[in-house]
CSV table of C-alpha atoms and ligand atoms in Angstrom, one decimal:
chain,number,residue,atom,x,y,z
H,1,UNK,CA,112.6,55.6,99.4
H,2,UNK,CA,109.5,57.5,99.4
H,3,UNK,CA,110.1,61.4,99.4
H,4,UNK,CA,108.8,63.3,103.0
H,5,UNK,CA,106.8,66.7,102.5
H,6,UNK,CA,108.9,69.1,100.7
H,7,UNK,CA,108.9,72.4,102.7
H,8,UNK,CA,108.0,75.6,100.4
H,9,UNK,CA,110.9,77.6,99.8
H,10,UNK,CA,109.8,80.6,97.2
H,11,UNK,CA,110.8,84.4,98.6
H,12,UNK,CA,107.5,85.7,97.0
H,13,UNK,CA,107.4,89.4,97.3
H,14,UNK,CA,110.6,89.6,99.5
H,15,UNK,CA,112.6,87.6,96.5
H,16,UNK,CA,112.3,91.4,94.7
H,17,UNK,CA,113.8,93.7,97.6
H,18,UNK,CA,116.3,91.6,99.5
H,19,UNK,CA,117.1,88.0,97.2
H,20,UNK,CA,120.3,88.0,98.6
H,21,UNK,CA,123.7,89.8,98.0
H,22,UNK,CA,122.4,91.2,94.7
H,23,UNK,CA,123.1,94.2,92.0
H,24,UNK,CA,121.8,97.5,91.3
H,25,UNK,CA,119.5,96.1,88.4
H,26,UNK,CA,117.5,94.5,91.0
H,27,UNK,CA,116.9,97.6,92.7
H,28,UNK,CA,116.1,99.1,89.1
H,29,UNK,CA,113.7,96.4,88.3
H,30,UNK,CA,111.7,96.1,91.7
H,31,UNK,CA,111.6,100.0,91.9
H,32,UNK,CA,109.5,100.0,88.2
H,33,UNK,CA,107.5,97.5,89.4
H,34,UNK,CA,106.3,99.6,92.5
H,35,UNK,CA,106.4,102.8,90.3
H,36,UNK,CA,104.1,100.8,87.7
H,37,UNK,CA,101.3,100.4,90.6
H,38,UNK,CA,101.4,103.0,92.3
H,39,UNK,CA,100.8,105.1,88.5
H,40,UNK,CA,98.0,102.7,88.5
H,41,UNK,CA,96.8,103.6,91.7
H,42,UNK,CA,97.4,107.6,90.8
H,43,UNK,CA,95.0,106.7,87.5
H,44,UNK,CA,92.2,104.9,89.4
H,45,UNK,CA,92.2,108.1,91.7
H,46,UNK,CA,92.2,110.3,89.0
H,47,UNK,CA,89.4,108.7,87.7
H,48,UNK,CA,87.3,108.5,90.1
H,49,UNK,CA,88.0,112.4,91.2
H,50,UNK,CA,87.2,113.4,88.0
H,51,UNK,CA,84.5,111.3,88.2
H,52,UNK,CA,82.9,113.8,90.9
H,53,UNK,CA,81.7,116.3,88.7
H,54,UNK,CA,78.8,114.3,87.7
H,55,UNK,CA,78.0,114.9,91.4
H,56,UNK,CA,78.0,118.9,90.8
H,57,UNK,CA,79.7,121.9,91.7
H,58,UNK,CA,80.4,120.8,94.9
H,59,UNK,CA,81.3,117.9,95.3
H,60,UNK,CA,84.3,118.9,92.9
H,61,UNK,CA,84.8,122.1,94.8
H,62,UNK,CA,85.0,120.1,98.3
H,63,UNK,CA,87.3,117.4,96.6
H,64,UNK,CA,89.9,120.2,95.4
H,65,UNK,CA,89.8,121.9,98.7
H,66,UNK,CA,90.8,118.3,100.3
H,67,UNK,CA,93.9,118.6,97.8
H,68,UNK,CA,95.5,121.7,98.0
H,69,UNK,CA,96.4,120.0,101.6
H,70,UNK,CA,100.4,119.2,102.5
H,71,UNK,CA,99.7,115.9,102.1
H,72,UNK,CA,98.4,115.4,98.9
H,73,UNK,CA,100.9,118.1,97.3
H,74,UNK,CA,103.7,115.4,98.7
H,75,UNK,CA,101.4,113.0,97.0
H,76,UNK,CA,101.5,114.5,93.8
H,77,UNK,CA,105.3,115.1,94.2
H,78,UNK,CA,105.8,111.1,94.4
H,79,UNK,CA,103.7,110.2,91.5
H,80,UNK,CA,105.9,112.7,89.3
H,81,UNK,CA,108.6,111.1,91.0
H,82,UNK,CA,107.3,107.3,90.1
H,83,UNK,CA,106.5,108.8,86.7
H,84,UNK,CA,109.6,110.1,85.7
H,85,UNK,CA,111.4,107.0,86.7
H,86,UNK,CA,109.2,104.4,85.1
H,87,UNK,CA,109.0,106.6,81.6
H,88,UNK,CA,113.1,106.5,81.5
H,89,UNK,CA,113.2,103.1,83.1
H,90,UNK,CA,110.9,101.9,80.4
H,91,UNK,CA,112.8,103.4,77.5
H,92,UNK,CA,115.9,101.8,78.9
H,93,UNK,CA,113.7,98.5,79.1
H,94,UNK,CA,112.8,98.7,75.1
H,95,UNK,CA,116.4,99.3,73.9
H,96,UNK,CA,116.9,96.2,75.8
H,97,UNK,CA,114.3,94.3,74.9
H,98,UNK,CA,115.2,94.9,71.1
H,99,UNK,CA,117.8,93.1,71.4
H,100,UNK,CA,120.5,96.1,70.3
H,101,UNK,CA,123.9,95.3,70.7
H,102,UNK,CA,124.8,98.9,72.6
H,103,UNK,CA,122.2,97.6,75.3
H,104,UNK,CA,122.6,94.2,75.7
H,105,UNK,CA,125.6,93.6,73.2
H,106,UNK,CA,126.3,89.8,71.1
H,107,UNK,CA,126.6,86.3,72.3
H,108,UNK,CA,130.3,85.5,72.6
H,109,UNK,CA,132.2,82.8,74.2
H,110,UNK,CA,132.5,83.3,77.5
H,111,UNK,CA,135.5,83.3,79.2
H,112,UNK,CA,136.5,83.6,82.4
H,113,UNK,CA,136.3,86.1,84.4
H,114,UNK,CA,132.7,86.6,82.6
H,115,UNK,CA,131.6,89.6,81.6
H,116,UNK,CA,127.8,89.5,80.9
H,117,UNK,CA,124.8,91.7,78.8
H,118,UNK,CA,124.6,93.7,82.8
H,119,UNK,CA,127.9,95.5,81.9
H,120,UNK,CA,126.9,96.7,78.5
H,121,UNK,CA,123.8,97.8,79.7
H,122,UNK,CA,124.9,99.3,82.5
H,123,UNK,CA,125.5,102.9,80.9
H,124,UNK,CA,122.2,102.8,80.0
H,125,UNK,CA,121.0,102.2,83.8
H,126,UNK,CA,123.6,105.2,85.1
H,127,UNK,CA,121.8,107.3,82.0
H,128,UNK,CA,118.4,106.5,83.6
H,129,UNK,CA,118.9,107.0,87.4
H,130,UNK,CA,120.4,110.6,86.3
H,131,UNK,CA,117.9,112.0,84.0
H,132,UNK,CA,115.0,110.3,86.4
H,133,UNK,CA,116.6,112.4,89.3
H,134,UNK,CA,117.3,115.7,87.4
H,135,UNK,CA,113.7,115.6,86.3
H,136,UNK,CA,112.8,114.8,90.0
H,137,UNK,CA,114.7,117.6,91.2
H,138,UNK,CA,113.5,119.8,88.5
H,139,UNK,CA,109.7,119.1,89.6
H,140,UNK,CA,110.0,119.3,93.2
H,141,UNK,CA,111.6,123.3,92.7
H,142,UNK,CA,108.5,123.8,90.3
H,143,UNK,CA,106.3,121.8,92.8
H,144,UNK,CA,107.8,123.2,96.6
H,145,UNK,CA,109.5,126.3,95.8
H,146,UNK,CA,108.3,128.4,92.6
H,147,UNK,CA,104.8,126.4,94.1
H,148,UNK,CA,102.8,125.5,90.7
K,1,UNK,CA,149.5,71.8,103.5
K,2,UNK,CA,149.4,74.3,106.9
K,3,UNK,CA,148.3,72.5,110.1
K,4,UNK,CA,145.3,72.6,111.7
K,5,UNK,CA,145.9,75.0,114.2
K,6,UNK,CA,147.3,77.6,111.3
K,7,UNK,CA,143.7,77.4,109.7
K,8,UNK,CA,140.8,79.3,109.5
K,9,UNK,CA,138.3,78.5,111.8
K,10,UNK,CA,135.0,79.7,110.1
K,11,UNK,CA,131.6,79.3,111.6
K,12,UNK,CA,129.4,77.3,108.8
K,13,UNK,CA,125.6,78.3,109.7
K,14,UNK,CA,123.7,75.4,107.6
K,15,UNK,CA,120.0,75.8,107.2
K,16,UNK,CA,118.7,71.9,108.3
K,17,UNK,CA,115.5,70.7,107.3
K,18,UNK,CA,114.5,66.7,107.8
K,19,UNK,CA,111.5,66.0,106.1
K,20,UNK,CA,110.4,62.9,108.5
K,21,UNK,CA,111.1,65.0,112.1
K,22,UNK,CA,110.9,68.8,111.4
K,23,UNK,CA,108.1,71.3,110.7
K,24,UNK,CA,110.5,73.9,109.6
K,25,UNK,CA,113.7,74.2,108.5
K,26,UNK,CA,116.5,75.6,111.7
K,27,UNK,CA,120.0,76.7,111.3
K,28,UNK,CA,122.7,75.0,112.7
K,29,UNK,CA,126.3,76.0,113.2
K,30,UNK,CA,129.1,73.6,112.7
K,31,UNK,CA,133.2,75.5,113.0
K,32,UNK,CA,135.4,73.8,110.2
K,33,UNK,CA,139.3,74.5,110.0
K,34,UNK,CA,139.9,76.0,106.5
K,35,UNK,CA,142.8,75.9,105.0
K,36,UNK,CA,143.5,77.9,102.0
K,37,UNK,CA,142.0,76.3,98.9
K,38,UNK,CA,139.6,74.5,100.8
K,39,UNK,CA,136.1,75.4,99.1
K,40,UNK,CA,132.5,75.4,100.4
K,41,UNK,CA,132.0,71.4,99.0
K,42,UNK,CA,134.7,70.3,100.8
K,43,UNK,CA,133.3,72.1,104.0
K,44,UNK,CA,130.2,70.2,103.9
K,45,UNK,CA,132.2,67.3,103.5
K,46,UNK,CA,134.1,68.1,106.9
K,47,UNK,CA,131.0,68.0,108.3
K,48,UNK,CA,129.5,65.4,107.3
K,49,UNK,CA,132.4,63.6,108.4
K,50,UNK,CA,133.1,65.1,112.0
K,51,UNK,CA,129.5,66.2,113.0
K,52,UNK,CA,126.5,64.8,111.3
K,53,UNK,CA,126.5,62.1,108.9
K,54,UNK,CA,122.9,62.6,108.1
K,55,UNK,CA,123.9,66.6,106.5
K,56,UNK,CA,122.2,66.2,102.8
K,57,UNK,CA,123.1,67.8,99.6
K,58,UNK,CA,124.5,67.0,96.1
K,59,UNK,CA,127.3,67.2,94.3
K,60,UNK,CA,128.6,64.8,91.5
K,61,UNK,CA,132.0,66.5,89.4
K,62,UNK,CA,133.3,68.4,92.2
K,63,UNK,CA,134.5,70.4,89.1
K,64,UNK,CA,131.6,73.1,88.2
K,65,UNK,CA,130.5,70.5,85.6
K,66,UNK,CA,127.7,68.4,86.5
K,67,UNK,CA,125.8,71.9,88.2
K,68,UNK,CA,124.5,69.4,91.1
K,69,UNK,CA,126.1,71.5,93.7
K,70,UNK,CA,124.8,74.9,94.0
K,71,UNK,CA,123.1,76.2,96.9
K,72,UNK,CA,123.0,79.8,98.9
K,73,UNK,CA,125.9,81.1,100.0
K,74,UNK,CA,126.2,84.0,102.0
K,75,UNK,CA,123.2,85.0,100.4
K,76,UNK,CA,124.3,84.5,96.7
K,77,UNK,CA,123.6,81.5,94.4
K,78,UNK,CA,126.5,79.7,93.4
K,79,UNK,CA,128.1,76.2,92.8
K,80,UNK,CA,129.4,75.0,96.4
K,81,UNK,CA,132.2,73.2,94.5
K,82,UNK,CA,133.4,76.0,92.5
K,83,UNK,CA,133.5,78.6,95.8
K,84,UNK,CA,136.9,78.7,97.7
K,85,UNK,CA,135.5,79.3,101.6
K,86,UNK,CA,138.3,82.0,102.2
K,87,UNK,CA,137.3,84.1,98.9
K,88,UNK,CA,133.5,84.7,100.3
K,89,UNK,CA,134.6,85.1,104.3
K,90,UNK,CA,137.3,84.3,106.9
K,91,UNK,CA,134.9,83.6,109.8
K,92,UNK,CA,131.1,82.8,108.9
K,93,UNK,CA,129.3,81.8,106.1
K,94,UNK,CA,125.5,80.5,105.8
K,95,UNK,CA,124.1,78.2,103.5
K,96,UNK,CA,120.7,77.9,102.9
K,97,UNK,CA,118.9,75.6,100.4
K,98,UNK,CA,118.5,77.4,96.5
K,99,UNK,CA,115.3,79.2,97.2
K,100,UNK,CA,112.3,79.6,94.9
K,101,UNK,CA,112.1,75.6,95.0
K,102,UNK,CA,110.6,73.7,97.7
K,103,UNK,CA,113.2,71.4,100.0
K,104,UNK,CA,113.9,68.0,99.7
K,105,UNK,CA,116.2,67.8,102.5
K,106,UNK,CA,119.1,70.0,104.1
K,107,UNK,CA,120.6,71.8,101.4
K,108,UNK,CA,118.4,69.4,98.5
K,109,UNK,CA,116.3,71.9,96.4
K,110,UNK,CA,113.8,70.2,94.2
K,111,UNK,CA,114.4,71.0,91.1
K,112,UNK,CA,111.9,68.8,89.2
K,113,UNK,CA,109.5,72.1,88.2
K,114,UNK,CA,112.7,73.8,86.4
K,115,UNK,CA,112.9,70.8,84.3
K,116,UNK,CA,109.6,70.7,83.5
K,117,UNK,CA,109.9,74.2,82.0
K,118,UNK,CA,112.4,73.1,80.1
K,119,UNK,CA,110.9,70.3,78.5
K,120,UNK,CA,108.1,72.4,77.8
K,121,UNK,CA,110.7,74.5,75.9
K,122,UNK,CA,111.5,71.6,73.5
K,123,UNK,CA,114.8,71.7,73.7
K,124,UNK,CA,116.0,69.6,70.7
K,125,UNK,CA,116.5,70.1,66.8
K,126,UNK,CA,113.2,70.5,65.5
K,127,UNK,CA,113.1,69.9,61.8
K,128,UNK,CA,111.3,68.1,59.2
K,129,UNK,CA,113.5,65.2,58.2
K,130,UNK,CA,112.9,63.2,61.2
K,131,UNK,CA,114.4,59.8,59.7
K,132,UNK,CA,118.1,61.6,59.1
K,133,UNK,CA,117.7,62.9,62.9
K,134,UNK,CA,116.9,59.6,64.3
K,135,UNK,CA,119.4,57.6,62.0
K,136,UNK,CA,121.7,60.3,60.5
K,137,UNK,CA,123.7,60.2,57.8
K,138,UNK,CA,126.1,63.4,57.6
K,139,UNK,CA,126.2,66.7,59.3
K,140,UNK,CA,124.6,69.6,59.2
K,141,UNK,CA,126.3,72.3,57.5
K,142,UNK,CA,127.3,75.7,59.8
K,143,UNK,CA,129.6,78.4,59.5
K,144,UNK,CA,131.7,79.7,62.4
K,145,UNK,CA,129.3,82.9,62.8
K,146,UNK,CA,125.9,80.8,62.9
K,147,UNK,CA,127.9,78.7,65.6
K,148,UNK,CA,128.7,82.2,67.5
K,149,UNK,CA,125.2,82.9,67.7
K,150,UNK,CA,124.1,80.5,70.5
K,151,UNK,CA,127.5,78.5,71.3
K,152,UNK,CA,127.5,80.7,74.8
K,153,UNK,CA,124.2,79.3,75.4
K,154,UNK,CA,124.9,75.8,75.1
K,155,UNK,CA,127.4,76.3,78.4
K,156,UNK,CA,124.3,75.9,80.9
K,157,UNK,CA,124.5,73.0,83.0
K,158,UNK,CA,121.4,73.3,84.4
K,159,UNK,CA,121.7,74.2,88.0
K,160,UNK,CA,119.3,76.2,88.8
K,161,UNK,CA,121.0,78.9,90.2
K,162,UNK,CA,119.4,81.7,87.5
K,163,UNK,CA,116.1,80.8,89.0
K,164,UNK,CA,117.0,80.8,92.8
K,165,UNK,CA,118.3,85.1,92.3
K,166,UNK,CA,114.9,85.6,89.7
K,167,UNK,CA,112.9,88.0,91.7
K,168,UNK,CA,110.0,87.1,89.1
K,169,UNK,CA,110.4,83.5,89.5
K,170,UNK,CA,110.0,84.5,93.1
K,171,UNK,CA,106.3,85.8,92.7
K,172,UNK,CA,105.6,83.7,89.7
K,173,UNK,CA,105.9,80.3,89.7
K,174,UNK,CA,104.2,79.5,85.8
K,175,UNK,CA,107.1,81.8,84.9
K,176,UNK,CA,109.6,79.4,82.5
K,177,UNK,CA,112.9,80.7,84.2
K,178,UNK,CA,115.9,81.9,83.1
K,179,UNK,CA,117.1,78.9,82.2
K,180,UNK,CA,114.1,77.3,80.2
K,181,UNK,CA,113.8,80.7,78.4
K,182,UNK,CA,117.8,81.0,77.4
K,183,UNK,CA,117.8,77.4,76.1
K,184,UNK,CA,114.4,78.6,74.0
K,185,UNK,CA,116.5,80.9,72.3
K,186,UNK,CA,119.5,78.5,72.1
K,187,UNK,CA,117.7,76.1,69.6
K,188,UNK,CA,115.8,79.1,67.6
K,189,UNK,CA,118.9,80.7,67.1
K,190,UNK,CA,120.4,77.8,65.8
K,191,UNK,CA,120.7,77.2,61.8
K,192,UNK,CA,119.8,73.8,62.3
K,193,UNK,CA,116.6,74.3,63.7
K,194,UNK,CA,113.5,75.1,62.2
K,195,UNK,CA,111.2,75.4,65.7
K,196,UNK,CA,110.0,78.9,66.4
K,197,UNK,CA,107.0,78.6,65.4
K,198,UNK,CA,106.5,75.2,67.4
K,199,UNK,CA,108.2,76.8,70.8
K,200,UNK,CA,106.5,80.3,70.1
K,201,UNK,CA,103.0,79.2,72.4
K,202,UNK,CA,105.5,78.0,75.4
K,203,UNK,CA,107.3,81.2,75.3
K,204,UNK,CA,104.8,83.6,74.6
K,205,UNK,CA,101.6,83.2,77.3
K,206,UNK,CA,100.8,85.6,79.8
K,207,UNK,CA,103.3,84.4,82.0
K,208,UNK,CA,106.3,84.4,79.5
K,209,UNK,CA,109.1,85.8,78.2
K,210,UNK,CA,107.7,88.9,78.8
K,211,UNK,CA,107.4,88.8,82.6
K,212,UNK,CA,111.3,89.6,82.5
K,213,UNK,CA,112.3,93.2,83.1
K,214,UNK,CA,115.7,92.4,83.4
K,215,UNK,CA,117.1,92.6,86.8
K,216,UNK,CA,120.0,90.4,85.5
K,217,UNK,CA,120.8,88.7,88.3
K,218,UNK,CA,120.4,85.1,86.3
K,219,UNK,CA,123.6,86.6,84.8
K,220,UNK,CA,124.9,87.8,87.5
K,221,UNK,CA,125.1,84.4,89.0
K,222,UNK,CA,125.1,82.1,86.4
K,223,UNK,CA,128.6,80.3,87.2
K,224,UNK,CA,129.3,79.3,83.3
K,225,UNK,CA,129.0,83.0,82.0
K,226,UNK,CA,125.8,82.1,79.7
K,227,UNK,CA,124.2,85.1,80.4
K,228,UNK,CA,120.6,83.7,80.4
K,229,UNK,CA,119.5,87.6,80.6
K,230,UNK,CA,121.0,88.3,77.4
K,231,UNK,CA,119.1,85.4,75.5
K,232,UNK,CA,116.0,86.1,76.9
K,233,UNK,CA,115.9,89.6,75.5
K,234,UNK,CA,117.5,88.3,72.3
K,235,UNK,CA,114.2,86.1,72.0
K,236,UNK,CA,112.4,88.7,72.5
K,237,UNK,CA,113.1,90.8,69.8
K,238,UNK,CA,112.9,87.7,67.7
K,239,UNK,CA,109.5,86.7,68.7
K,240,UNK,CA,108.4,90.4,67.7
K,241,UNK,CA,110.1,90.4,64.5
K,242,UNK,CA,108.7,87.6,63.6
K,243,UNK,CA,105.3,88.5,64.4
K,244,UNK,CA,105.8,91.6,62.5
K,245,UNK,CA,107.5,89.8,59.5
K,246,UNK,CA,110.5,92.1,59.7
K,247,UNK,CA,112.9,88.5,59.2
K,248,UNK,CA,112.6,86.4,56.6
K,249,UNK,CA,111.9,82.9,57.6
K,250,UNK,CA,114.9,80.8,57.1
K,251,UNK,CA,115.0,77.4,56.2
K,252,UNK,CA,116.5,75.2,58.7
K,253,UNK,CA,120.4,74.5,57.2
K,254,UNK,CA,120.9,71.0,54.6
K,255,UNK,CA,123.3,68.2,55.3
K,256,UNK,CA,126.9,68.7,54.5
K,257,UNK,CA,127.9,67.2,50.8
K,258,UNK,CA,131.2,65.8,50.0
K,259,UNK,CA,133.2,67.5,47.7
K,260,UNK,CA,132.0,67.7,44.1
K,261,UNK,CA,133.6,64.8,42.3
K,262,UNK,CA,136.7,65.0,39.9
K,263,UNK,CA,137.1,68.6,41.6
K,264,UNK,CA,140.8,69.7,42.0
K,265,UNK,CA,142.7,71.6,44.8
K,266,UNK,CA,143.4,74.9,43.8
K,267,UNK,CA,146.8,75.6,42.8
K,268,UNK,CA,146.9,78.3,45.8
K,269,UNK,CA,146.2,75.6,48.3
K,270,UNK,CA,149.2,74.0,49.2
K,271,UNK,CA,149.3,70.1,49.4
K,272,UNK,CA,148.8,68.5,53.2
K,273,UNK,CA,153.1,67.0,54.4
K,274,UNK,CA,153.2,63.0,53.5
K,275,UNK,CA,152.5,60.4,56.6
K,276,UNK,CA,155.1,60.8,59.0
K,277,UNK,CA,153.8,57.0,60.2
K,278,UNK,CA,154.0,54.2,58.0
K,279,UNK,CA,150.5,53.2,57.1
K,280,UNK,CA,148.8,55.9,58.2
K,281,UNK,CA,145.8,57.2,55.8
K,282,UNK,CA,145.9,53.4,54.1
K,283,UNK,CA,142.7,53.0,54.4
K,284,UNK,CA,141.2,56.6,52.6
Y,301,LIG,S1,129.6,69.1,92.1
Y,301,LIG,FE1,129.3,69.2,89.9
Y,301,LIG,S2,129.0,71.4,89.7
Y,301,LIG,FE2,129.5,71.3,91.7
């Protein structure tokens, strides 16, 4: 019997937010993926701002006025944000990728009920959502409060 | 085994899809009495039998062996056959297709492009004596540890299941997979083989082994405790070492020799206990 059309059936962006009934590391991995662009994003801006000078004195005097606004001082707050999660994420990312046994641990037998590489790495993700909030918080006093 | 009326009713919501009459797939609900035990396989079979006959989906082992069966349920990729209803809910559950493959039929992923990737992965002994592979004559030798090294990856049984929770198979479909990618590292690791070199362009392209950030979930779901996840990374850092010449390249493992000849046990060894049958070990 001849096959019918096949009906497309890939989740695409949704498959990295909501795949189904899934674990933290998801979360982890889709949230360094958005923090990865949007640093790129934050560098193509930076580049191009800095870029103004070549225009003058003013243009670079009119650009910095447009950022001491609210909006851009939130701004900033959310790219250290993105920053400080994606330079811990990534460190977490290395030690895996190397293979070490404290971060992804040996091949074994499995036997049932399975334990997998996620539970010896997951010290290593409570180690990184910590230290990316306690440098988060630590920003947004220096950032909102003591106003650098 | 408790009547009917003592059962479970729970609501099955099935996503439907017939190739020759629909545009889309559409849910459909069918109620099936569950009694304890009863698992998700055996629910589709219920239907099939009271409701629709035409309800398609696989299954071979009914046993978690054969890794025909799985499919999403409530929202999770596992083996229909190896799911006991009651353990995931007591009144609704929906099954849906494995996602990141296009649909056959019903619950029928096609899972063609997942085998491709694997055969792209070479997934055999690769060696130089091609005659003793083809017409062998002995063993290889290997210790216990060199077994230990990739015996948790030979488990796979191909289901699929790793790439339907990937969320980079999701985006990407050149991406080998989980499962392609774990049983990469299965035959590099392996004292036998001699193939990294020979697998090293498959793995390592733009779209390879390094499009994996580890969200785990192909571990998380895999239903034989491989932990695809875990290989992946362990190929990883071989594919850099190797590149950087921090391993020494090892020659693939020789066949097994007999014992030297006119050798003798060793006085600390005891004996092996006569034949309890008669006849037995007449013709060594
Ligand atoms: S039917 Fe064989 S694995 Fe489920």
């Amino acid at each position: 019997m001849a096959l019918g059309k096949k009906h497309p059936n890939r989740l695409g962006i949704a498959g990295w937010l909501a795949g189904g009934r899934y674990g933290g590391e998801r979360y982890l991995y889709t949230l360094h993926r958005l923090t990865g662009l949007g640093i790129l994003l934050y560098f193509a801006l930076h580049i191009l701002v800095n870029l103004s000078r070549v225009f003058g004195r003013e243009s670079w005097d009119s650009l910095m006025a447009i950022f001491e606004s609210p909006a851009f001082k939130i701004g900033e707050f959310l790219v250290f944000a993105a920053f400080a999660y994606h330079a811990f994420n990534g460190i977490r990312l290395v030690l895996i990728e190397l293979g070490l046994p404290f971060a992804v641990g040996r091949a074994e037998e499995p036997v049932y009920p399975y334990k997998s590489s996620l539970n010896v790495q997951r010290k290593l993700a409570v180690m990184v959502i910590l230290a990316a909030a306690l440098l988060v918080v630590v920003g947004g006093y220096d950032l909102f409060i003591l106003g650098h | 085994m408790s009547t009917q009326s003592q059962n479970h009713q729970v609501v099955f919501h099935v996503r439907r899809y017939d190739p020759d009459h629909d545009a889309a797939p559409a849910w459909k609900d069918y109620r099936v009495p569950v009694p304890p035990g009863m698992t998700v396989l055996d629910g589709l079979h219920y239907i099939k039998e009271h409701f629709d006959g035409t309800l398609a989906w696989r299954f071979s082992c009914r046993m978690g062996v054969c890794g025909s069966c799985a499919m999403l349920i409530n929202g999770m990729a596992r083996l229909a056959c190896n799911t006991q209803i009651l353990d995931v809910s007591r009144t609704a559950l929906t099954i849906a297709p494995l996602p990141n493959y296009e649909i056959i039929k019903d619950l029928v992923p096609d899972l063609a492009p997942m085998f491709a990737h694997h055969a792209s992965m070479k997934p055999w002994l690769i060696r130089e004596d091609r005659d003793e592979i083809l017409n062998p004559t002995g063993e290889y030798k290997q210790t216990r540890e060199e077994l230990e090294q990739y015996i948790q990856f030979t488990n796979c049984i191909k289901c699929g299941a790793c790439l339907a929770a990937c969320p980079t198979v999701a985006t990407d479909p050149t991406y080998p997979g989980p499962m392609a990618l774990a049983q990469a590292y299965r035959f590099c690791v392996d004292s036998r083989d001699g193939g990294l070199e020979e697998r090293r362009d498959a793995l390592d392209t733009p779209h390879g082994l390094y499009r994996c950030h580890y969200a785990g979930e192909c571990s998380r779901v895999c239903p034989k405790g491989v932990d695809p996840a875990r290989a992946i990374q362990l190929m990883k850092r071989n594919l850099v070492f190797s590149y950087l010449k921090l391993v020494r390249r090892r020659e693939p493992s020789q066949l097994l020799t007999g014992p030297v000849p006119g050798a003798e046990r060793r006085s600390e060894i005891p004996a092996p206990p006569p034949f309890t049958v008669e006849g037995a070990g007449d013709e060594a």
